[in-house]
Amino acid sequence: MRSYSVMTALICVLGATLTGVADDKKSDKKWICLDLQPKANQKLKEDFHDNAFPGNNLASLPQGEQTMEGVKFKIGEKLIQLTSTQESVAAMPEKVEGIKVDAKIAKLHILHATGWSADDGARIGEYTVNWDDGSSATIPIEYGKDVLDWWCTSNSGEPARSKIAWKGDNEGAKTANATVRLYMTTWENPNPDKKVKSIDYSTTKKTPAAPFCVAITAEEK
C-alpha cells in the first residue's frame, strides 16, 4: 500500500512538472522578437550623436534576451537611430522601411527613446504597421506621451502613456548629472486576424528630438 502511495505521489509530481514545462513553452511562444539588426545603424557600445559627449552610449544595456516590464525583448548589437533638426544626427535616415513581422499579432511592445527634447505633445515620429492586404495603421510618437529624452535628471517626469522599461548610466550623461533610460510603448492591434507584413519607422524631422528604437516585440494573438 505504501509503494502505491509513493508511486501515486511521483506521478503527481511528474505531471505537475510537465504541466509547468508546457506552460513555460506556451508563455515563450507568445513573444515574437523582431530582428532590427538588418535595419540598424548605431552600435550600442559606440558613442551616440556624433561623439559630442565621450562615453555617451548604451554599453550598459544588457544584450540578448531580456525581460522588461513583463515583456521579452531581444537586444541586439545595434539600434535604429533616426534624424532630427540637430546637426549631429544629420547623416541618419528620416525613415527606415520594411522591418519584417509576417505574423498575426495582438500587440506590439516597442522599446525606444529619443535624443534631445521637444514640446510636450509634439509629434516627433511614427511607426507604420503594414498588413499583408495593403492596408496600414499609424502609431504616433509624441514627446511627453510616448517617449522623453533618454537623459534623465531629477526634473525629468514620466511619459503619459508609456512605461519606463530600463534605467542605466553612461559617462556622457554624468557630465550633466543625468542617468539614461528607455521607454516601452504598447500598441493594441485593432485587426488581430490580419497578418502584419512589416513595420516602417520614421521621424517628422520638425523638432530637435531624434527618436531611436532599440527593440520591438510582437505578442501573438
Short mmCIF file of C-alpha atoms in Angstrom, two decimals:
data_model
loop_
_atom_site.label_atom_id
_atom_site.label_comp_id
_atom_site.label_asym_id
_atom_site.label_seq_id
_atom_site.Cartn_x
_atom_site.Cartn_y
_atom_site.Cartn_z
CA MET A 1 0.00 0.00 0.00
CA ARG A 2 2.89 2.32 0.84
CA SER A 3 4.53 1.60 -2.53
CA TYR A 4 1.30 2.51 -4.29
CA SER A 5 1.12 5.83 -2.39
CA VAL A 6 4.72 6.66 -3.25
CA MET A 7 4.13 5.84 -6.91
CA THR A 8 0.97 7.98 -6.98
CA ALA A 9 2.88 10.88 -5.44
CA LEU A 10 5.66 10.54 -8.01
CA ILE A 11 3.16 10.55 -10.86
CA CYS A 12 1.51 13.68 -9.46
CA VAL A 13 4.88 15.46 -9.15
CA LEU A 14 5.88 14.41 -12.66
CA GLY A 15 2.54 15.56 -14.04
CA ALA A 16 2.86 18.92 -12.34
CA THR A 17 6.42 19.30 -13.67
CA LEU A 18 5.38 18.50 -17.23
CA THR A 19 2.44 20.90 -16.94
CA GLY A 20 4.83 23.61 -15.79
CA VAL A 21 7.15 22.94 -18.74
CA ALA A 22 4.19 23.08 -21.12
CA ASP A 23 3.04 26.36 -19.59
CA ASP A 24 6.55 27.81 -19.92
CA LYS A 25 6.72 26.81 -23.58
CA LYS A 26 3.29 28.31 -24.18
CA SER A 27 4.39 31.52 -22.46
CA ASP A 28 7.61 31.71 -24.52
CA LYS A 29 5.75 31.08 -27.74
CA LYS A 30 3.61 34.20 -27.50
CA TRP A 31 6.59 36.54 -27.91
CA ILE A 32 7.96 37.29 -31.39
CA CYS A 33 11.15 39.30 -31.01
CA LEU A 34 11.58 41.22 -34.26
CA ASP A 35 15.04 41.38 -35.83
CA LEU A 36 16.05 45.04 -36.13
CA GLN A 37 19.68 44.33 -36.97
CA PRO A 38 19.33 44.37 -40.80
CA LYS A 39 17.98 47.93 -40.50
CA ALA A 40 20.06 49.10 -37.52
CA ASN A 41 22.67 51.85 -37.89
CA GLN A 42 24.02 52.70 -34.42
CA LYS A 43 26.03 50.38 -32.19
CA LEU A 44 25.02 50.38 -28.54
CA LYS A 45 28.65 50.44 -27.45
CA GLU A 46 29.70 53.33 -29.69
CA ASP A 47 29.11 56.95 -28.68
CA PHE A 48 25.85 58.47 -29.89
CA HIS A 49 25.15 61.74 -31.67
CA ASP A 50 28.45 62.48 -33.38
CA ASN A 51 30.52 61.81 -30.25
CA ALA A 52 29.51 65.13 -28.72
CA PHE A 53 29.91 63.65 -25.21
CA PRO A 54 32.59 60.96 -24.71
CA GLY A 55 31.09 57.78 -23.26
CA ASN A 56 27.54 58.73 -24.29
CA ASN A 57 26.28 55.30 -25.30
CA LEU A 58 24.19 52.28 -24.26
CA ALA A 59 27.09 50.00 -23.42
CA SER A 60 25.49 49.32 -20.01
CA LEU A 61 22.29 47.93 -21.61
CA PRO A 62 22.35 44.11 -21.39
CA GLN A 63 22.17 42.42 -24.80
CA GLY A 64 20.42 39.20 -25.80
CA GLU A 65 17.02 38.12 -24.49
CA GLN A 66 15.90 40.41 -21.69
CA THR A 67 12.57 40.69 -19.88
CA MET A 68 11.45 44.26 -19.20
CA GLU A 69 8.07 45.15 -17.70
CA GLY A 70 6.99 41.54 -18.25
CA VAL A 71 7.83 41.57 -21.97
CA LYS A 72 10.62 39.57 -23.59
CA PHE A 73 12.84 41.69 -25.85
CA LYS A 74 15.87 40.71 -27.89
CA ILE A 75 18.52 43.41 -27.56
CA GLY A 76 20.95 43.35 -30.47
CA GLU A 77 24.36 44.87 -31.07
CA LYS A 78 22.83 47.88 -32.81
CA LEU A 79 19.68 50.04 -32.77
CA ILE A 80 17.86 52.23 -35.29
CA GLN A 81 18.65 55.94 -34.96
CA LEU A 82 16.64 58.48 -36.96
CA THR A 83 17.49 62.08 -37.79
CA SER A 84 16.07 65.39 -36.50
CA THR A 85 16.84 69.10 -36.83
CA GLN A 86 20.04 68.51 -34.83
CA GLU A 87 23.18 68.73 -36.95
CA SER A 88 24.87 65.87 -35.12
CA VAL A 89 22.31 63.36 -36.49
CA ALA A 90 22.05 64.89 -39.96
CA ALA A 91 23.54 61.76 -41.54
CA MET A 92 20.89 59.48 -40.04
CA PRO A 93 17.82 58.48 -42.10
CA GLU A 94 14.38 60.07 -41.94
CA LYS A 95 12.72 56.70 -42.49
CA VAL A 96 13.54 53.00 -42.20
CA GLU A 97 11.17 50.71 -44.08
CA GLY A 98 10.42 47.01 -44.04
CA ILE A 99 11.06 45.77 -40.51
CA LYS A 100 9.84 42.21 -41.00
CA VAL A 101 6.93 40.79 -38.97
CA ASP A 102 4.95 38.27 -41.11
CA ALA A 103 2.61 37.18 -38.30
CA LYS A 104 -0.84 37.72 -36.83
CA ILE A 105 -0.36 39.72 -33.66
CA ALA A 106 -2.42 41.11 -30.82
CA LYS A 107 0.04 43.75 -29.61
CA LEU A 108 3.35 45.42 -30.31
CA HIS A 109 5.73 46.33 -27.50
CA ILE A 110 8.29 48.96 -28.51
CA LEU A 111 11.48 49.72 -26.58
CA HIS A 112 12.62 53.19 -27.59
CA ALA A 113 13.56 56.74 -26.59
CA THR A 114 14.82 59.97 -28.13
CA GLY A 115 17.89 62.11 -28.05
CA TRP A 116 17.07 65.74 -27.15
CA SER A 117 13.61 67.04 -26.36
CA ALA A 118 10.58 68.74 -27.90
CA ASP A 119 7.47 70.49 -26.66
CA ASP A 120 5.07 68.25 -24.77
CA GLY A 121 2.65 66.65 -27.21
CA ALA A 122 4.82 67.37 -30.24
CA ARG A 123 4.78 64.58 -32.79
CA ILE A 124 8.39 63.56 -33.40
CA GLY A 125 7.85 60.43 -35.47
CA GLU A 126 5.71 57.38 -36.07
CA TYR A 127 5.60 53.65 -36.71
CA THR A 128 3.54 52.47 -39.69
CA VAL A 129 2.12 48.95 -39.37
CA ASN A 130 1.60 47.35 -42.79
CA TRP A 131 -0.87 44.49 -43.13
CA ASP A 132 -0.48 41.96 -45.92
CA ASP A 133 -3.70 43.16 -47.61
CA GLY A 134 -2.07 46.52 -48.37
CA SER A 135 -3.75 48.49 -45.58
CA SER A 136 -1.83 50.18 -42.77
CA ALA A 137 -2.11 51.88 -39.39
CA THR A 138 -0.03 54.59 -37.76
CA ILE A 139 1.39 54.55 -34.24
CA PRO A 140 2.36 58.16 -33.41
CA ILE A 141 5.39 59.01 -31.30
CA GLU A 142 4.57 62.08 -29.24
CA TYR A 143 7.05 63.71 -26.92
CA GLY A 144 5.94 63.56 -23.30
CA LYS A 145 3.36 60.87 -24.03
CA ASP A 146 5.32 58.04 -25.65
CA VAL A 147 8.95 58.99 -25.07
CA LEU A 148 11.11 61.54 -23.31
CA ASP A 149 14.78 62.41 -23.66
CA TRP A 150 16.87 59.34 -22.84
CA TRP A 151 18.95 61.52 -20.50
CA CYS A 152 17.12 61.66 -17.18
CA THR A 153 17.66 64.26 -14.46
CA SER A 154 15.92 64.90 -11.15
CA ASN A 155 13.47 67.14 -13.02
CA SER A 156 12.51 64.52 -15.62
CA GLY A 157 8.98 63.19 -15.42
CA GLU A 158 7.47 60.04 -16.87
CA PRO A 159 5.74 59.57 -20.24
CA ALA A 160 1.95 59.71 -20.03
CA ARG A 161 1.17 56.51 -21.96
CA SER A 162 4.41 54.53 -21.84
CA LYS A 163 6.40 52.83 -19.11
CA ILE A 164 9.98 53.34 -18.04
CA ALA A 165 11.39 49.93 -19.01
CA TRP A 166 15.10 50.29 -18.24
CA LYS A 167 17.41 52.61 -16.31
CA GLY A 168 21.19 52.85 -16.60
CA ASP A 169 24.01 55.33 -16.88
CA ASN A 170 26.92 56.40 -19.04
CA GLU A 171 29.88 58.75 -18.76
CA GLY A 172 28.42 61.31 -21.16
CA ALA A 173 25.19 61.71 -19.20
CA LYS A 174 27.12 62.01 -15.95
CA THR A 175 28.56 65.32 -17.17
CA ALA A 176 25.03 66.75 -16.74
CA ASN A 177 24.34 64.80 -13.52
CA ALA A 178 21.98 62.62 -15.53
CA THR A 179 21.31 58.93 -15.99
CA VAL A 180 19.83 57.22 -19.07
CA ARG A 181 16.61 55.32 -19.58
CA LEU A 182 14.41 53.62 -22.19
CA TYR A 183 10.64 53.54 -22.51
CA MET A 184 8.17 50.83 -23.50
CA THR A 185 5.14 51.71 -25.60
CA THR A 186 2.42 49.08 -26.11
CA TRP A 187 0.10 49.22 -29.13
CA GLU A 188 -3.01 47.06 -29.37
CA ASN A 189 -3.72 45.82 -32.89
CA PRO A 190 -7.28 46.71 -33.98
CA ASN A 191 -7.15 43.95 -36.62
CA PRO A 192 -5.55 40.93 -34.92
CA ASP A 193 -6.95 38.49 -37.50
CA LYS A 194 -4.97 40.09 -40.33
CA LYS A 195 -1.30 39.26 -40.83
CA VAL A 196 1.13 42.12 -40.27
CA LYS A 197 3.71 42.12 -43.05
CA SER A 198 6.13 44.78 -41.84
CA ILE A 199 6.70 47.98 -39.89
CA ASP A 200 8.14 51.29 -41.10
CA TYR A 201 9.80 53.73 -38.68
CA SER A 202 10.04 57.45 -39.44
CA THR A 203 10.78 60.86 -37.95
CA THR A 204 8.96 64.11 -38.64
CA LYS A 205 12.30 65.98 -38.61
CA LYS A 206 10.44 69.02 -37.29
CA THR A 207 11.98 69.15 -33.80
CA PRO A 208 15.39 68.58 -32.20
CA ALA A 209 14.14 65.24 -30.81
CA ALA A 210 15.84 62.37 -32.65
CA PRO A 211 13.93 59.12 -32.00
CA PHE A 212 15.71 55.79 -31.75
CA CYS A 213 14.35 52.25 -31.42
CA VAL A 214 16.21 49.53 -29.52
CA ALA A 215 13.83 46.58 -29.85
CA ILE A 216 10.30 45.58 -30.88
CA THR A 217 8.41 42.53 -29.66
CA ALA A 218 5.14 41.32 -31.14
CA GLU A 219 2.68 39.47 -28.93
CA GLU A 220 0.83 36.70 -30.72
CA LYS A 221 -2.94 36.68 -30.98
#
